[in-house]
Short mmCIF file of C-alpha atoms in Angstrom, two decimals:
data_model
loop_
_atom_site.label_atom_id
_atom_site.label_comp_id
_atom_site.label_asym_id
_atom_site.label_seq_id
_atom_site.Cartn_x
_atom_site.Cartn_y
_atom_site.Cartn_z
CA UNK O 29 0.00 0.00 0.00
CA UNK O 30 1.50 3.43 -0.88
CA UNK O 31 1.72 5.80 1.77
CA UNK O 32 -0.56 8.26 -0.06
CA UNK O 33 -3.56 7.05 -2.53
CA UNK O 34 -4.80 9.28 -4.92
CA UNK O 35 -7.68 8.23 -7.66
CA UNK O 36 -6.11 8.79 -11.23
CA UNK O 37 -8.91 10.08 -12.44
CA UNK O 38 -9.69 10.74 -15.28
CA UNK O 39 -12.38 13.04 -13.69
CA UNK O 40 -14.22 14.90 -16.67
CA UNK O 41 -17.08 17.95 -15.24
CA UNK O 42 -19.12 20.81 -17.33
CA UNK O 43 -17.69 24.47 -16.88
CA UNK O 44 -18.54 26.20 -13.88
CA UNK O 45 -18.87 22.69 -12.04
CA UNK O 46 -17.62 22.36 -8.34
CA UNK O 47 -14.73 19.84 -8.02
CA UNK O 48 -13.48 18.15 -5.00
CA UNK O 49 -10.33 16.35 -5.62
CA UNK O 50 -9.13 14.01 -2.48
CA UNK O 51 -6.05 12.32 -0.87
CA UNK O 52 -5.90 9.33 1.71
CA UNK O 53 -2.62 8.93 3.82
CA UNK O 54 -1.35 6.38 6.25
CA UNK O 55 1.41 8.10 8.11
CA UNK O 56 0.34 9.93 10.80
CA UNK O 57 3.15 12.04 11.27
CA UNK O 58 2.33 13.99 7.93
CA UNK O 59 1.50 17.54 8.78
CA UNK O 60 2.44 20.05 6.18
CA UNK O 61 0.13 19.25 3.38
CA UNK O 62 0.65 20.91 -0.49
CA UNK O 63 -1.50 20.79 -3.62
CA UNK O 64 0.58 21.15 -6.87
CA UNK O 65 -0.73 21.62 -10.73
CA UNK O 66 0.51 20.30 -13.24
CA UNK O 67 0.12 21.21 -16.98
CA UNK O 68 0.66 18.63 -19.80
CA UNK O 69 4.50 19.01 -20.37
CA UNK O 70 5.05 21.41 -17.35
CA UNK O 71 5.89 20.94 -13.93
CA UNK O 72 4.21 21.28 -11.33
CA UNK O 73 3.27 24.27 -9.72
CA UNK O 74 2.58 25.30 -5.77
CA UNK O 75 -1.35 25.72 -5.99
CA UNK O 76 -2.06 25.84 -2.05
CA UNK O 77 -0.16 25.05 1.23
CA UNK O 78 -1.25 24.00 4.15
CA UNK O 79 -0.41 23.03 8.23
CA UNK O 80 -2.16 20.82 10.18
CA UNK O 81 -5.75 20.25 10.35
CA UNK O 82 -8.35 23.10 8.73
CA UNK O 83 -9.42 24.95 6.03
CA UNK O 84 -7.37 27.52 3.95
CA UNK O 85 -9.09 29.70 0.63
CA UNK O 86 -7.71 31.19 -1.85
CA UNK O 87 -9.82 32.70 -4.77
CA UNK O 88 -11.50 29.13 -6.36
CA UNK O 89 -9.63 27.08 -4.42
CA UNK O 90 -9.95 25.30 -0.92
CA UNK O 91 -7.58 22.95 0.38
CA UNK O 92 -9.31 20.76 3.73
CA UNK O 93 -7.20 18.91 5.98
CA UNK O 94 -8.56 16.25 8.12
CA UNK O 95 -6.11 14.72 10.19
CA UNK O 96 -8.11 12.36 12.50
CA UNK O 97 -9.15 10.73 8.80
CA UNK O 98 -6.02 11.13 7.06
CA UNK O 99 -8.20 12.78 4.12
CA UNK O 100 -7.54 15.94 2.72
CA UNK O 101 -8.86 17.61 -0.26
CA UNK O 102 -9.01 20.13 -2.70
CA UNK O 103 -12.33 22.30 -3.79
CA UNK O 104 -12.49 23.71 -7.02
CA UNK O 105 -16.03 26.31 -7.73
CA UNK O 106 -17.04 27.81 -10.74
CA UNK O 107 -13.97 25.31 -12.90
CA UNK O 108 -12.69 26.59 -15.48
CA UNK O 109 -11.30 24.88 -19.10
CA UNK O 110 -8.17 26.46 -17.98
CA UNK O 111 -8.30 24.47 -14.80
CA UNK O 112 -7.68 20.87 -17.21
CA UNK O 113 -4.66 19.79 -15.46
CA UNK O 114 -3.35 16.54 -13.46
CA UNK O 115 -3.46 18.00 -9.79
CA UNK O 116 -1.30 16.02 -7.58
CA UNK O 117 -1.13 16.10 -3.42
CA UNK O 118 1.53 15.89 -1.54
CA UNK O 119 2.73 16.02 2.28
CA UNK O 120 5.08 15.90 4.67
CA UNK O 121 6.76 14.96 8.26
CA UNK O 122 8.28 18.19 8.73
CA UNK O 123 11.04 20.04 9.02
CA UNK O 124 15.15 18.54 9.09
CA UNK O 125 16.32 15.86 6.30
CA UNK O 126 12.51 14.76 5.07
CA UNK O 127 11.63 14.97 1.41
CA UNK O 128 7.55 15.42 0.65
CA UNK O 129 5.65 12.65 -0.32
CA UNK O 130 3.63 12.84 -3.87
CA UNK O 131 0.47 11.11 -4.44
CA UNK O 132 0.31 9.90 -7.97
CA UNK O 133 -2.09 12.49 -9.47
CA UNK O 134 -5.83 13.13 -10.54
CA UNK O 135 -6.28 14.61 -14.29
CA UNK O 136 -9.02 17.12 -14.04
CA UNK O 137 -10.62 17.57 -17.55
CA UNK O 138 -13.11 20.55 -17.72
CA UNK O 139 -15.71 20.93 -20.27
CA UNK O 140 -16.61 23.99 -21.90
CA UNK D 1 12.54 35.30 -16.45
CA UNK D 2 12.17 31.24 -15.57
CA UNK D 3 13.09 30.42 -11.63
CA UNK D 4 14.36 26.56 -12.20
CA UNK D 5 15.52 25.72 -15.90
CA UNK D 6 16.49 22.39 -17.24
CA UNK D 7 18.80 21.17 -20.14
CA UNK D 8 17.74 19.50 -22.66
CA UNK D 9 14.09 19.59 -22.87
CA UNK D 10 13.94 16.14 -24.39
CA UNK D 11 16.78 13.81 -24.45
CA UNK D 12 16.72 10.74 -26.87
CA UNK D 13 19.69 8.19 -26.49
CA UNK D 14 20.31 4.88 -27.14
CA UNK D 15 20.64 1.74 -24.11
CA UNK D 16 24.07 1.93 -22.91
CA UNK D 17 24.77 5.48 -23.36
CA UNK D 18 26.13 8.25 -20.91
CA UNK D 19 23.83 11.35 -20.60
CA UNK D 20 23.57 14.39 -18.27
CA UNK D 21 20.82 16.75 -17.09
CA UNK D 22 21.83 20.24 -16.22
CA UNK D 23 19.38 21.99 -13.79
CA UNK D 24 19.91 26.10 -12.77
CA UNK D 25 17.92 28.50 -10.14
CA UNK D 26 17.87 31.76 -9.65
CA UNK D 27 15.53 31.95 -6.77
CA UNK D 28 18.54 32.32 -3.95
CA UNK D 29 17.13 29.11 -2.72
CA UNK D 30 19.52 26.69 -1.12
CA UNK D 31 18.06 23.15 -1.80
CA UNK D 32 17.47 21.60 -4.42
CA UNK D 33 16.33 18.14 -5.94
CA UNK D 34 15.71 15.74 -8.48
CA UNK D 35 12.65 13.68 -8.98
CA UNK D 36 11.64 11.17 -11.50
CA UNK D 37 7.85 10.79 -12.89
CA UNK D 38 7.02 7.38 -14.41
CA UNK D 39 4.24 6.97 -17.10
CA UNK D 40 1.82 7.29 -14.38
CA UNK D 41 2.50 10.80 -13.34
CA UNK D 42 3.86 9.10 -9.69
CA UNK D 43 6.71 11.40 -8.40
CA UNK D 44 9.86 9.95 -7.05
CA UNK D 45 12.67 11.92 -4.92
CA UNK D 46 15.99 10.52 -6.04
CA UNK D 47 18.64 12.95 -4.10
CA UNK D 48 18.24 15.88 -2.74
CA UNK D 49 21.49 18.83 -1.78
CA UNK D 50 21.60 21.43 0.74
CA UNK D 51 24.09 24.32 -0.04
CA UNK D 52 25.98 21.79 -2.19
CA UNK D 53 26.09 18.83 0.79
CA UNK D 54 24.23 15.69 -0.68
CA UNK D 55 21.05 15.10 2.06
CA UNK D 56 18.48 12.87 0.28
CA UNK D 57 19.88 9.88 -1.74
CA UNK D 58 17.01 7.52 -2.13
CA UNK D 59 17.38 4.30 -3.69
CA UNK D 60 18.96 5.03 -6.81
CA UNK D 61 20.71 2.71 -9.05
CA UNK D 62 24.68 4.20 -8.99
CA UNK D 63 24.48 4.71 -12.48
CA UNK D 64 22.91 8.32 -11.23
CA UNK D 65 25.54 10.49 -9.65
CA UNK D 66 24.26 14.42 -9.17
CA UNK D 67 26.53 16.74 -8.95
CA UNK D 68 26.23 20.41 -7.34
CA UNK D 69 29.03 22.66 -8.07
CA UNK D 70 27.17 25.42 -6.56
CA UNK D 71 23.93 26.24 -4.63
CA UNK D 72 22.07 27.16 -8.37
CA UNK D 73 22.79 24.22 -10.11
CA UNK D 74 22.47 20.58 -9.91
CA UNK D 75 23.09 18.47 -12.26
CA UNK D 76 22.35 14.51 -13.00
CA UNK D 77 24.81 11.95 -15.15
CA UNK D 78 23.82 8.90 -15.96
CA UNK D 79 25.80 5.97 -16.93
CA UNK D 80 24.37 3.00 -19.27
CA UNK D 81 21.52 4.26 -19.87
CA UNK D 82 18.72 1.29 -19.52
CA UNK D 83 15.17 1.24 -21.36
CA UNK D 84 13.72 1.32 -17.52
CA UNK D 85 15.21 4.79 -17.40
CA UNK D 86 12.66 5.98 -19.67
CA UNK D 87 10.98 8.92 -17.73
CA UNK D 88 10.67 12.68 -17.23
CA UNK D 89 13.19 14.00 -14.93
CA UNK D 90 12.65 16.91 -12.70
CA UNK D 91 14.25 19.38 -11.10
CA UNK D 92 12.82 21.57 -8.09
CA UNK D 93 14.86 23.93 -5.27
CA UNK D 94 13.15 24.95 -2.28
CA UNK D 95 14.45 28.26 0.21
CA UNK D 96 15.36 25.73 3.03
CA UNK D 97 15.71 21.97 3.77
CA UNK D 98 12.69 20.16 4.92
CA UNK D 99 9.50 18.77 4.06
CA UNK D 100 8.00 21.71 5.18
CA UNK D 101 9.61 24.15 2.29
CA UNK D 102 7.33 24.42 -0.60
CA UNK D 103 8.93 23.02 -3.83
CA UNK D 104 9.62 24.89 -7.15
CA UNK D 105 9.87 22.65 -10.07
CA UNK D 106 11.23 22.87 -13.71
CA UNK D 107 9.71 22.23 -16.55
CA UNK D 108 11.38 18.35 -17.13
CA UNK D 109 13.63 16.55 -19.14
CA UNK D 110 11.83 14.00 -20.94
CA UNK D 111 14.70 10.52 -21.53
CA UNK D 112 13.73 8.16 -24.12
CA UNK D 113 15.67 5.33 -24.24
CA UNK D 114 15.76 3.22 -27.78
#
């Protein structure tokens, strides 16, 4: 079992549809948790960071941490076309010598 | 002006070959890392530096040896090249070490191996 599922997708949803993309973990000790875009043939790209348990906004987005579930996810309103990208969790430890964790991706396709 | 650049873009070599990856920032961070993503889009740390000290060496076949003669550029040689090597590599630097520093990543250096 990897230490951090993530459905492939794909997950295909009209314009100005709400997504929720999600994450399940099993190490407990993750508690910095990022969400990262990535374009075909880019890399990916910071989208929202987050500590510990909660909520956090910014603009369309909303990353959730639940930590007593290992579940976090990521809300998408009013999706865009431009939003058609593989969005891909990841998490870590902490601070000192630990490298973050990647979940293997969920490609968002949004119809116009 | 682009913060983490790679060399080549696309790299296509034949089994048994010698190749390197070149990898530059000019964000002032001081770590950096590479990563490999498989066919599946999974990301995988290989090694990771810290103001040029190698920190994060995952379990890499010794046919990968990074290099860092500075704090804005790693790079990545590989010796005979396999067909299993077949992947996009990426860079990515970071203002500190620890899983806690969020990541800036190039755009990739997609190996072929024929």
């Amino acid at each position: 079992q990897k230490e951090v599922e993530q459905d492939p997708g794909p997950l295909s949803v009209p314009e100005g549809a709400i997504v929720s993309l999600n994450c399940t973990y099993s190490n407990s000790a993750f508690q910095y948790f990022m969400w990262y875009r990535q374009y075909s043939r880019k890399g990916p790209e910071l989208l929202m960071y987050t500590y510990s348990s909660g909520n956090k906004e910014d603009g369309r987005f909303t990353a959730q941490v639940d930590k007593s579930s290992k579940y976090i996810s990521l809300f998408i309103r009013d999706s865009q076309p431009s939003d058609s990208a593989t969005y891909l969790c990841a998490m870590s430890a902490g601070t000192g010598r630990r490298a973050l964790t990647f979940g293997s991706g969920t490609r968002l396709q949004v119809q116009p | 002006d682009t913060a983490v650049s790679q060399t080549p873009k696309y790299l296509v070599t034949q089994m048994g070959n010698d190749k390197s990856i070149k990898c530059e920032q000019n964000l002032g961070h001081d770590t950096m890392y590479w990563y490999k993503q498989d066919s599946k889009k999974f990301l995988k740390i290989m090694f990771s530096y810290n103001n040029k000290e190698l920190i994060i060496n995952e379990t890499v076949p010794n046919r990968f040896s990074p290099k860092s003669p500075d704090k804005a550029h790693l790079n990545l040689h590989i010796n005979s090249l396999e067909l299993g090597d077949s992947a996009v590599y990426f860079c990515a630097s970071s203002q500190g070490l620890g899983g806690n520093q969020p990541q800036h990543f190039g755009d990739g250096t997609r190996l072929s191996i024929l």
